[in-house]
mmCIF file of C-alpha atoms and ligand atoms in Angstrom:
data_model
loop_
_atom_site.group_PDB
_atom_site.id
_atom_site.type_symbol
_atom_site.label_atom_id
_atom_site.label_comp_id
_atom_site.label_asym_id
_atom_site.label_seq_id
_atom_site.Cartn_x
_atom_site.Cartn_y
_atom_site.Cartn_z
ATOM 1 C CA MET A 1 0.000 0.000 0.000
ATOM 2 C CA THR A 2 1.450 3.393 -0.971
ATOM 3 C CA ALA A 3 0.363 6.988 -0.421
ATOM 4 C CA GLU A 4 -0.293 8.498 -3.844
ATOM 5 C CA ILE A 5 -0.751 12.205 -4.591
ATOM 6 C CA ILE A 6 -3.859 12.072 -6.768
ATOM 7 C CA SER A 7 -4.431 15.822 -7.128
ATOM 8 C CA THR A 8 -3.093 19.236 -6.210
ATOM 9 C CA GLY A 9 -4.472 22.757 -5.828
ATOM 10 C CA ALA A 10 -2.982 26.136 -4.980
ATOM 11 C CA PHE A 11 -4.035 29.689 -4.267
ATOM 12 C CA VAL A 12 -2.238 33.001 -3.847
ATOM 13 C CA PRO A 13 -3.837 36.365 -3.057
ATOM 14 C CA GLU A 14 -4.341 38.712 -6.001
ATOM 15 C CA LYS A 15 -2.347 41.652 -4.662
ATOM 16 C CA THR A 16 1.265 41.680 -5.860
ATOM 17 C CA VAL A 17 4.109 43.727 -4.435
ATOM 18 C CA THR A 18 6.978 44.224 -6.871
ATOM 19 C CA ASN A 19 10.588 44.939 -6.008
ATOM 20 C CA ASP A 20 10.047 48.480 -7.296
ATOM 21 C CA ASP A 21 7.097 48.849 -4.888
ATOM 22 C CA LEU A 22 9.442 47.853 -2.058
ATOM 23 C CA SER A 23 12.147 50.274 -3.160
ATOM 24 C CA GLY A 24 9.547 53.010 -2.599
ATOM 25 C CA ILE A 25 9.249 52.170 1.103
ATOM 26 C CA MET A 26 12.724 50.924 2.030
ATOM 27 C CA ASP A 27 16.346 51.265 0.976
ATOM 28 C CA THR A 28 16.471 48.470 -1.597
ATOM 29 C CA ASN A 29 16.267 48.022 -5.342
ATOM 30 C CA ASP A 30 15.110 45.549 -7.982
ATOM 31 C CA GLU A 31 18.638 44.698 -9.084
ATOM 32 C CA TRP A 32 19.818 43.763 -5.550
ATOM 33 C CA ILE A 33 16.776 41.601 -4.835
ATOM 34 C CA ARG A 34 16.840 39.819 -8.195
ATOM 35 C CA THR A 35 20.557 39.042 -8.192
ATOM 36 C CA ARG A 36 20.683 37.970 -4.517
ATOM 37 C CA THR A 37 17.405 35.988 -4.444
ATOM 38 C CA GLY A 38 15.768 35.617 -7.890
ATOM 39 C CA ILE A 39 12.593 37.272 -6.569
ATOM 40 C CA GLY A 40 10.739 39.767 -8.779
ATOM 41 C CA GLU A 41 7.431 40.040 -6.959
ATOM 42 C CA ARG A 42 5.386 38.389 -4.233
ATOM 43 C CA HIS A 43 1.650 38.040 -3.453
ATOM 44 C CA ILE A 44 0.403 39.545 -0.219
ATOM 45 C CA ALA A 45 -2.878 38.889 1.638
ATOM 46 C CA ASP A 46 -3.863 42.536 2.210
ATOM 47 C CA GLU A 47 -6.968 44.108 3.811
ATOM 48 C CA GLU A 48 -9.133 42.194 1.342
ATOM 49 C CA PHE A 49 -8.756 39.331 3.820
ATOM 50 C CA PRO A 50 -9.937 39.838 7.412
ATOM 51 C CA ASN A 51 -6.952 39.420 9.718
ATOM 52 C CA ASP A 52 -8.432 36.387 11.466
ATOM 53 C CA GLU A 53 -9.089 34.605 8.167
ATOM 54 C CA LYS A 54 -5.978 35.051 6.082
ATOM 55 C CA ALA A 55 -4.405 31.613 6.438
ATOM 56 C CA PHE A 56 -7.845 29.991 6.570
ATOM 57 C CA VAL A 57 -9.134 31.554 3.334
ATOM 58 C CA LEU A 58 -5.943 30.951 1.338
ATOM 59 C CA ALA A 59 -5.897 27.316 2.493
ATOM 60 C CA LEU A 60 -9.616 26.837 1.869
ATOM 61 C CA LYS A 61 -9.320 27.987 -1.738
ATOM 62 C CA ALA A 62 -6.311 25.719 -2.349
ATOM 63 C CA CYS A 63 -8.192 22.771 -0.761
ATOM 64 C CA GLU A 64 -11.319 23.403 -2.868
ATOM 65 C CA ARG A 65 -9.182 23.259 -5.986
ATOM 66 C CA ALA A 66 -7.350 20.098 -4.926
ATOM 67 C CA LEU A 67 -10.608 18.351 -3.930
ATOM 68 C CA ASN A 68 -12.386 19.360 -7.157
ATOM 69 C CA ASN A 69 -9.418 18.142 -9.197
ATOM 70 C CA ALA A 70 -9.455 14.840 -7.284
ATOM 71 C CA SER A 71 -13.204 14.392 -7.877
ATOM 72 C CA GLU A 72 -12.776 15.106 -11.599
ATOM 73 C CA LYS A 73 -9.955 12.587 -11.790
ATOM 74 C CA ALA A 74 -12.030 9.984 -9.938
ATOM 75 C CA LYS A 75 -14.676 10.227 -12.686
ATOM 76 C CA THR A 76 -12.290 9.301 -15.476
ATOM 77 C CA GLU A 77 -9.479 7.337 -13.822
ATOM 78 C CA LYS A 78 -9.579 4.448 -11.439
ATOM 79 C CA THR A 79 -8.513 6.019 -8.151
ATOM 80 C CA ALA A 80 -8.458 3.249 -5.597
ATOM 81 C CA SER A 81 -9.793 5.037 -2.533
ATOM 82 C CA PHE A 82 -11.108 8.498 -3.404
ATOM 83 C CA LYS A 83 -14.478 9.222 -4.970
ATOM 84 C CA ASP A 84 -15.405 12.568 -3.420
ATOM 85 C CA ARG A 85 -14.555 14.782 -0.461
ATOM 86 C CA SER A 86 -16.675 12.729 1.921
ATOM 87 C CA ASP A 87 -13.920 10.090 1.644
ATOM 88 C CA ILE A 88 -11.360 12.399 3.295
ATOM 89 C CA ASP A 89 -10.581 10.877 6.686
ATOM 90 C CA MET A 90 -7.716 13.125 7.776
ATOM 91 C CA ILE A 91 -6.612 16.742 7.220
ATOM 92 C CA ILE A 92 -3.052 17.839 8.035
ATOM 93 C CA VAL A 93 -2.037 21.475 7.678
ATOM 94 C CA GLY A 94 1.572 22.614 7.726
ATOM 95 C CA THR A 95 1.602 26.237 8.871
ATOM 96 C CA SER A 96 3.554 28.491 11.192
ATOM 97 C CA THR A 97 1.277 31.500 10.702
ATOM 98 C CA PRO A 98 -2.214 30.276 11.693
ATOM 99 C CA ASP A 99 -4.933 32.873 12.271
ATOM 100 C CA PHE A 100 -5.823 31.374 15.644
ATOM 101 C CA SER A 101 -3.838 29.638 18.376
ATOM 102 C CA PHE A 102 -6.737 27.210 18.484
ATOM 103 C CA PRO A 103 -8.645 25.520 17.015
ATOM 104 C CA ALA A 104 -6.215 24.110 14.477
ATOM 105 C CA THR A 105 -6.509 25.553 10.970
ATOM 106 C CA ALA A 106 -7.217 21.974 9.872
ATOM 107 C CA CYS A 107 -10.371 21.893 12.048
ATOM 108 C CA ARG A 108 -11.619 25.192 10.596
ATOM 109 C CA LEU A 109 -11.027 23.840 7.088
ATOM 110 C CA GLN A 110 -12.791 20.606 7.930
ATOM 111 C CA GLU A 111 -15.908 22.509 9.003
ATOM 112 C CA ALA A 112 -15.861 24.832 5.979
ATOM 113 C CA LEU A 113 -15.350 21.933 3.560
ATOM 114 C CA GLY A 114 -18.205 19.963 5.136
ATOM 115 C CA ILE A 115 -16.009 16.965 5.871
ATOM 116 C CA GLU A 116 -17.398 14.990 8.782
ATOM 117 C CA ASN A 117 -15.590 12.555 11.020
ATOM 118 C CA ALA A 118 -12.070 13.213 9.838
ATOM 119 C CA ALA A 119 -9.047 13.606 12.079
ATOM 120 C CA ALA A 120 -7.599 17.111 11.716
ATOM 121 C CA PHE A 121 -4.507 18.840 13.075
ATOM 122 C CA ASP A 122 -1.758 21.323 12.231
ATOM 123 C CA ILE A 123 1.977 20.805 12.081
ATOM 124 C CA SER A 124 4.321 23.723 12.728
ATOM 125 C CA LEU A 125 7.643 23.282 10.977
ATOM 126 C CA ALA A 126 7.975 26.554 9.046
ATOM 127 C CA CYS A 127 9.293 26.061 5.508
ATOM 128 C CA THR A 128 9.592 22.287 6.036
ATOM 129 C CA GLY A 129 5.909 22.150 7.071
ATOM 130 C CA PHE A 130 4.562 20.569 3.890
ATOM 131 C CA ILE A 131 7.268 17.881 3.858
ATOM 132 C CA ALA A 132 6.464 17.081 7.515
ATOM 133 C CA ALA A 133 2.708 16.951 6.762
ATOM 134 C CA LEU A 134 3.191 14.731 3.707
ATOM 135 C CA SER A 135 5.549 12.395 5.626
ATOM 136 C CA THR A 136 2.923 12.089 8.365
ATOM 137 C CA ALA A 137 0.192 11.344 5.828
ATOM 138 C CA ASP A 138 2.404 8.694 4.239
ATOM 139 C CA ALA A 139 2.978 7.031 7.630
ATOM 140 C CA TYR A 140 -0.761 6.901 8.445
ATOM 141 C CA ILE A 141 -1.636 5.494 5.028
ATOM 142 C CA ARG A 142 1.197 2.959 5.045
ATOM 143 C CA ALA A 143 0.050 1.791 8.504
ATOM 144 C CA GLY A 144 -3.451 1.276 7.091
ATOM 145 C CA VAL A 145 -5.055 3.726 9.540
ATOM 146 C CA TYR A 146 -6.393 6.314 7.042
ATOM 147 C CA LYS A 147 -7.067 6.178 3.319
ATOM 148 C CA ASN A 148 -7.599 9.701 2.022
ATOM 149 C CA ILE A 149 -5.678 12.599 3.497
ATOM 150 C CA LEU A 150 -5.849 16.261 2.578
ATOM 151 C CA VAL A 151 -2.329 17.643 3.014
ATOM 152 C CA VAL A 152 -1.994 21.422 3.075
ATOM 153 C CA GLY A 153 0.818 23.970 3.266
ATOM 154 C CA VAL A 154 -0.212 27.547 4.015
ATOM 155 C CA ASP A 155 1.640 30.563 5.305
ATOM 156 C CA VAL A 156 0.980 34.266 5.643
ATOM 157 C CA LEU A 157 4.510 35.446 6.305
ATOM 158 C CA SER A 158 3.458 39.031 5.544
ATOM 159 C CA ARG A 159 1.827 39.169 8.987
ATOM 160 C CA LEU A 160 5.277 38.723 10.557
ATOM 161 C CA ILE A 161 7.216 41.019 8.246
ATOM 162 C CA ASP A 162 8.792 44.131 9.655
ATOM 163 C CA TRP A 163 8.685 46.382 6.574
ATOM 164 C CA SER A 164 11.556 48.456 7.926
ATOM 165 C CA ASP A 165 13.910 45.439 7.846
ATOM 166 C CA ARG A 166 15.135 45.183 4.272
ATOM 167 C CA GLY A 167 17.173 42.082 5.153
ATOM 168 C CA THR A 168 14.020 39.958 5.557
ATOM 169 C CA ALA A 169 11.045 41.945 4.181
ATOM 170 C CA VAL A 170 12.007 41.434 0.535
ATOM 171 C CA LEU A 171 12.136 37.637 0.782
ATOM 172 C CA PHE A 172 8.643 36.447 1.647
ATOM 173 C CA GLY A 173 5.147 36.166 0.175
ATOM 174 C CA ASP A 174 1.796 34.590 1.091
ATOM 175 C CA GLY A 175 0.140 31.512 -0.395
ATOM 176 C CA ALA A 176 -1.325 28.046 0.018
ATOM 177 C CA GLY A 177 -1.051 24.683 -1.664
ATOM 178 C CA ALA A 178 -2.838 21.389 -1.087
ATOM 179 C CA ALA A 179 -2.696 17.783 -2.204
ATOM 180 C CA VAL A 180 -5.120 14.877 -1.916
ATOM 181 C CA VAL A 181 -3.104 11.833 -0.872
ATOM 182 C CA SER A 182 -4.774 8.440 -1.191
ATOM 183 C CA ALA A 183 -4.021 4.841 -0.361
ATOM 184 C CA SER A 184 -3.110 3.073 -3.561
ATOM 185 C CA ASP A 185 -2.026 -0.370 -4.606
ATOM 186 C CA SER A 186 -0.691 0.929 -7.902
ATOM 187 C CA GLU A 187 2.972 1.568 -8.738
ATOM 188 C CA SER A 188 2.526 5.264 -7.899
ATOM 189 C CA GLY A 189 3.075 6.800 -4.486
ATOM 190 C CA VAL A 190 5.593 7.864 -1.895
ATOM 191 C CA ILE A 191 8.749 5.744 -1.999
ATOM 192 C CA LYS A 192 10.720 7.276 0.857
ATOM 193 C CA THR A 193 10.406 10.136 3.333
ATOM 194 C CA VAL A 194 13.263 11.644 5.325
ATOM 195 C CA LEU A 195 12.842 14.288 8.017
ATOM 196 C CA HIS A 196 15.588 15.821 10.159
ATOM 197 C CA SER A 197 16.238 18.728 12.453
ATOM 198 C CA ALA A 198 19.795 19.861 12.950
ATOM 199 C CA GLY A 199 19.538 20.083 16.747
ATOM 200 C CA SER A 200 21.204 23.468 16.532
ATOM 201 C CA GLY A 201 20.541 26.775 14.825
ATOM 202 C CA ALA A 202 17.116 27.407 16.384
ATOM 203 C CA LYS A 203 18.108 31.072 16.708
ATOM 204 C CA ALA A 204 19.301 31.358 13.108
ATOM 205 C CA LEU A 205 15.750 32.025 11.944
ATOM 206 C CA TYR A 206 12.841 32.743 14.263
ATOM 207 C CA SER A 207 9.754 34.802 14.933
ATOM 208 C CA LYS A 208 8.148 35.080 18.347
ATOM 209 C CA SER A 209 4.483 34.105 18.700
ATOM 210 C CA MET A 210 2.187 36.857 17.551
ATOM 211 C CA TYR A 211 0.609 37.122 21.011
ATOM 212 C CA PHE A 212 3.894 38.372 22.463
ATOM 213 C CA ASN A 213 3.085 41.760 21.062
ATOM 214 C CA GLU A 214 -0.484 42.401 20.061
ATOM 215 C CA ASP A 215 0.001 45.859 18.593
ATOM 216 C CA GLU A 216 3.073 45.365 16.489
ATOM 217 C CA LYS A 217 4.312 42.837 14.045
ATOM 218 C CA ALA A 218 6.064 39.988 15.804
ATOM 219 C CA GLY A 219 9.013 40.551 13.472
ATOM 220 C CA MET A 220 11.544 38.075 12.264
ATOM 221 C CA SER A 221 15.156 37.478 13.129
ATOM 222 C CA MET A 222 17.397 35.832 10.561
ATOM 223 C CA ASP A 223 21.083 35.122 10.209
ATOM 224 C CA GLY A 224 20.916 35.030 6.417
ATOM 225 C CA LYS A 225 24.383 33.619 5.841
ATOM 226 C CA LYS A 226 23.928 30.833 8.406
ATOM 227 C CA VAL A 227 20.578 29.826 6.903
ATOM 228 C CA TYR A 228 22.037 29.959 3.408
ATOM 229 C CA ASP A 229 25.020 27.784 4.324
ATOM 230 C CA PHE A 230 22.781 25.307 6.142
ATOM 231 C CA ALA A 231 20.411 25.055 3.158
ATOM 232 C CA VAL A 232 23.099 24.454 0.535
ATOM 233 C CA ARG A 233 24.864 21.885 2.750
ATOM 234 C CA LYS A 234 21.908 19.922 4.126
ATOM 235 C CA THR A 235 19.484 19.928 1.171
ATOM 236 C CA PRO A 236 21.777 17.870 -1.124
ATOM 237 C CA GLU A 237 22.483 15.533 1.815
ATOM 238 C CA VAL A 238 18.819 14.847 2.517
ATOM 239 C CA ILE A 239 18.040 14.448 -1.185
ATOM 240 C CA ARG A 240 20.833 11.860 -1.499
ATOM 241 C CA GLU A 241 19.348 10.045 1.484
ATOM 242 C CA ALA A 242 15.880 10.026 -0.108
ATOM 243 C CA VAL A 243 17.012 8.829 -3.528
ATOM 244 C CA GLU A 244 19.633 6.295 -2.410
ATOM 245 C CA SER A 245 17.625 3.302 -3.685
ATOM 246 C CA ILE A 246 17.320 4.653 -7.229
ATOM 247 C CA ASN A 247 19.482 6.077 -9.987
ATOM 248 C CA CYS A 248 19.488 9.909 -9.883
ATOM 249 C CA ASP A 249 19.278 9.990 -13.674
ATOM 250 C CA ASP A 250 15.745 8.630 -13.283
ATOM 251 C CA VAL A 251 14.562 11.608 -11.197
ATOM 252 C CA LYS A 252 12.589 13.924 -13.459
ATOM 253 C CA TYR A 253 12.255 16.897 -11.090
ATOM 254 C CA TYR A 254 13.668 18.031 -7.788
ATOM 255 C CA VAL A 255 10.931 20.263 -6.374
ATOM 256 C CA LEU A 256 12.726 22.326 -3.763
ATOM 257 C CA HIS A 257 11.350 24.784 -1.253
ATOM 258 C CA GLN A 258 11.493 28.123 -3.053
ATOM 259 C CA ALA A 259 13.580 30.317 -0.752
ATOM 260 C CA ASN A 260 16.263 31.680 -3.040
ATOM 261 C CA ILE A 261 17.246 30.879 -6.627
ATOM 262 C CA ARG A 262 20.905 30.848 -5.566
ATOM 263 C CA ILE A 263 20.165 28.076 -3.046
ATOM 264 C CA ILE A 264 18.434 26.054 -5.775
ATOM 265 C CA GLU A 265 21.374 26.599 -8.152
ATOM 266 C CA ALA A 266 23.879 25.609 -5.469
ATOM 267 C CA VAL A 267 21.949 22.392 -4.718
ATOM 268 C CA SER A 268 21.803 21.584 -8.439
ATOM 269 C CA LYS A 269 25.559 22.074 -8.660
ATOM 270 C CA ARG A 270 26.346 19.984 -5.580
ATOM 271 C CA LEU A 271 24.143 17.133 -6.798
ATOM 272 C CA LYS A 272 25.655 17.466 -10.291
ATOM 273 C CA GLU A 273 22.123 17.522 -11.672
ATOM 274 C CA PRO A 274 21.098 20.065 -14.370
ATOM 275 C CA MET A 275 19.019 23.130 -13.448
ATOM 276 C CA GLU A 276 16.326 21.944 -15.911
ATOM 277 C CA LYS A 277 15.439 19.343 -13.277
ATOM 278 C CA PHE A 278 14.826 22.080 -10.670
ATOM 279 C CA PRO A 279 11.569 23.870 -11.559
ATOM 280 C CA HIS A 280 11.247 27.244 -9.883
ATOM 281 C CA ASN A 281 8.701 30.035 -9.562
ATOM 282 C CA ILE A 282 10.340 32.078 -6.812
ATOM 283 C CA GLY A 283 10.486 35.042 -9.207
ATOM 284 C CA ARG A 284 6.704 35.401 -8.983
ATOM 285 C CA TYR A 285 5.951 34.359 -5.405
ATOM 286 C CA GLY A 286 8.996 34.887 -3.189
ATOM 287 C CA ASN A 287 9.365 32.476 -0.288
ATOM 288 C CA THR A 288 5.869 31.268 0.670
ATOM 289 C CA SER A 289 7.214 28.969 3.403
ATOM 290 C CA ALA A 290 5.119 25.780 3.861
ATOM 291 C CA ALA A 291 3.157 26.619 0.690
ATOM 292 C CA SER A 292 6.040 26.818 -1.774
ATOM 293 C CA ILE A 293 6.417 23.103 -2.573
ATOM 294 C CA PRO A 294 2.699 22.352 -3.157
ATOM 295 C CA ILE A 295 2.328 25.585 -5.186
ATOM 296 C CA MET A 296 5.242 24.464 -7.403
ATOM 297 C CA LEU A 297 3.828 20.936 -7.695
ATOM 298 C CA ASP A 298 0.427 22.308 -8.673
ATOM 299 C CA GLU A 299 2.020 24.520 -11.313
ATOM 300 C CA LEU A 300 3.844 21.534 -12.827
ATOM 301 C CA GLU A 301 0.611 19.541 -12.815
ATOM 302 C CA ARG A 302 -1.427 22.310 -14.466
ATOM 303 C CA GLU A 303 1.243 22.843 -17.116
ATOM 304 C CA GLY A 304 1.068 19.118 -17.957
ATOM 305 C CA ARG A 305 4.716 18.609 -16.969
ATOM 306 C CA LEU A 306 3.970 15.668 -14.641
ATOM 307 C CA LYS A 307 3.268 12.302 -16.226
ATOM 308 C CA LYS A 308 2.164 9.077 -14.595
ATOM 309 C CA GLY A 309 5.270 7.194 -13.453
ATOM 310 C CA ASP A 310 7.559 10.249 -13.178
ATOM 311 C CA LEU A 311 9.971 10.128 -10.244
ATOM 312 C CA ILE A 312 9.917 13.386 -8.273
ATOM 313 C CA CYS A 313 11.956 14.359 -5.239
ATOM 314 C CA LEU A 314 10.537 17.099 -2.991
ATOM 315 C CA ALA A 315 12.863 18.808 -0.516
ATOM 316 C CA GLY A 316 12.250 21.440 2.139
ATOM 317 C CA PHE A 317 14.420 23.297 4.642
ATOM 318 C CA GLY A 318 14.128 26.233 6.982
ATOM 319 C CA ALA A 319 13.628 27.397 10.559
ATOM 320 C CA GLY A 320 14.467 24.782 13.118
ATOM 321 C CA LEU A 321 16.844 24.289 11.527
ATOM 322 C CA ALA A 322 14.760 21.539 9.946
ATOM 323 C CA TYR A 323 14.983 19.815 6.593
ATOM 324 C CA GLY A 324 13.470 16.869 4.805
ATOM 325 C CA ALA A 325 12.749 15.186 1.495
ATOM 326 C CA VAL A 326 10.132 12.937 -0.077
ATOM 327 C CA LEU A 327 10.807 10.706 -3.074
ATOM 328 C CA LEU A 328 7.654 9.711 -4.910
ATOM 329 C CA LYS A 329 6.421 8.212 -8.119
ATOM 330 C CA PHE A 330 3.685 10.289 -9.705
HETATM 331 N N1 COA B 1 18.424 45.611 -0.484
HETATM 332 C C1 COA B 1 19.633 46.190 -0.628
HETATM 333 N N2 COA B 1 20.686 45.880 0.141
HETATM 334 C C2 COA B 1 20.508 44.962 1.095
HETATM 335 C C3 COA B 1 19.282 44.325 1.316
HETATM 336 C C4 COA B 1 18.212 44.690 0.474
HETATM 337 N N3 COA B 1 16.983 44.141 0.584
HETATM 338 N N4 COA B 1 19.403 43.446 2.329
HETATM 339 C C5 COA B 1 20.675 43.512 2.747
HETATM 340 N N5 COA B 1 21.337 44.445 2.009
HETATM 341 C C6 COA B 1 22.737 44.831 2.112
HETATM 342 C C7 COA B 1 23.328 44.503 3.462
HETATM 343 O O1 COA B 1 23.021 45.502 4.394
HETATM 344 C C8 COA B 1 24.794 44.442 3.119
HETATM 345 O O2 COA B 1 25.291 45.745 3.050
HETATM 346 P P1 COA B 1 26.759 46.103 3.634
HETATM 347 O O3 COA B 1 27.699 45.248 2.822
HETATM 348 O O4 COA B 1 26.846 47.550 3.392
HETATM 349 O O5 COA B 1 26.676 45.686 5.061
HETATM 350 C C9 COA B 1 24.817 43.884 1.703
HETATM 351 O O6 COA B 1 23.498 44.110 1.164
HETATM 352 C C10 COA B 1 25.148 42.416 1.618
HETATM 353 O O7 COA B 1 24.339 41.764 2.575
HETATM 354 P P2 COA B 1 24.490 40.246 2.819
HETATM 355 O O8 COA B 1 23.584 39.843 3.947
HETATM 356 O O9 COA B 1 25.949 39.891 2.892
HETATM 357 O O10 COA B 1 23.919 39.665 1.451
HETATM 358 P P3 COA B 1 23.935 38.187 0.985
HETATM 359 O O11 COA B 1 24.587 38.092 -0.335
HETATM 360 O O12 COA B 1 24.371 37.244 2.062
HETATM 361 O O13 COA B 1 22.370 37.905 0.743
HETATM 362 C C11 COA B 1 20.402 36.950 1.694
HETATM 363 C C12 COA B 1 21.457 38.037 1.809
HETATM 364 C C13 COA B 1 19.389 37.142 2.809
HETATM 365 C C14 COA B 1 19.707 37.096 0.344
HETATM 366 C C15 COA B 1 21.103 35.551 1.775
HETATM 367 O O14 COA B 1 21.922 35.524 2.929
HETATM 368 C C16 COA B 1 20.096 34.440 1.843
HETATM 369 O O15 COA B 1 19.390 34.191 0.900
HETATM 370 N N6 COA B 1 20.060 33.704 2.975
HETATM 371 C C17 COA B 1 19.076 32.657 3.155
HETATM 372 C C18 COA B 1 17.787 33.285 3.614
HETATM 373 C C19 COA B 1 16.611 32.380 3.466
HETATM 374 O O16 COA B 1 16.431 31.776 2.436
HETATM 375 N N7 COA B 1 15.793 32.317 4.503
HETATM 376 C C20 COA B 1 14.640 31.504 4.514
HETATM 377 C C21 COA B 1 15.001 30.077 4.588
HETATM 378 S S1 COA B 1 13.608 29.073 4.573
#
């Protein structure tokens, strides 16, 4: 029994903030941001979204898309376990910027989606949140406990951004991505998951809980160089661990967390794998934290770049310092 991703969905808010917009409010410029990070613009959940619904609404829209895509697929293809959303028996949300301390974002989604009797909870692992959620879903399905799991990555990093700190403000954007993961006895599905935390570096990238300071942004603290060095060292390591049972030539895409194009290029170089195997959309979204991997996956799916049987390796890294990878057959 494997855990197969049968559909994806993603959503980003309409409002974009370009590098030129940022250079109007802080001492930065398009050229610096593009050359150092590859980012051109990012989507921001502005006043259009009530403050206590930002993560919820972005996630809900991504989930609706993923569930509708799964239902459509179930009509034409033989999907072993999923027929419609009433089959969802677990919802796992990776997020570090929930609207509420409780209930879990997953429980709010469950209610809004009309899914009864499912287990639902959130996982907080920052930019590695989707990898952690997908690994958890894989474990439950492999153990035969649940059959259809909605796995979500959503973050609203803009609510933490201190717009006077050019060192961090230019990097992040808001968004959500979701995947329906189903028990399958076909060839497709997760082959291996790997999840690690370094056990050091917790202060290299952090944001205090929002309730520490109700009136101001919680703000973010980042040692950019330390995080960069960690990412380019550990991401190739964890990918090698995930793909050890197969030939790397057979991997079609490495879908990395979209934090910085230079990190992606460095990982490509260290793995001696061509950049064509590393799809990226950071130029349009910035770093959307737990959402970046499912947004990228959804984009590949919608562009018809994923074919049945393709081997894909997902890899995430970030605050913790945590990192992980999932090798799967599409
Ligand atoms: N615009 C213009 N100049 C900026 C700037 C900005 N937005 N941010 C920093 N600078 C300046 C710095 O103040 C510094 O100026 P100085 O030399 O006069 O002191 C100069 O640019 C170089 O800064 P530095 O921090 O050395 O740049 P860098 O090449 O290391 O790039 C990051 C900075 C943040 C892009 C890079 O360290 C990085 O990507 N780190 C990983 C961050 C990350 O991905 N975090 C999330 C992980 S999930």
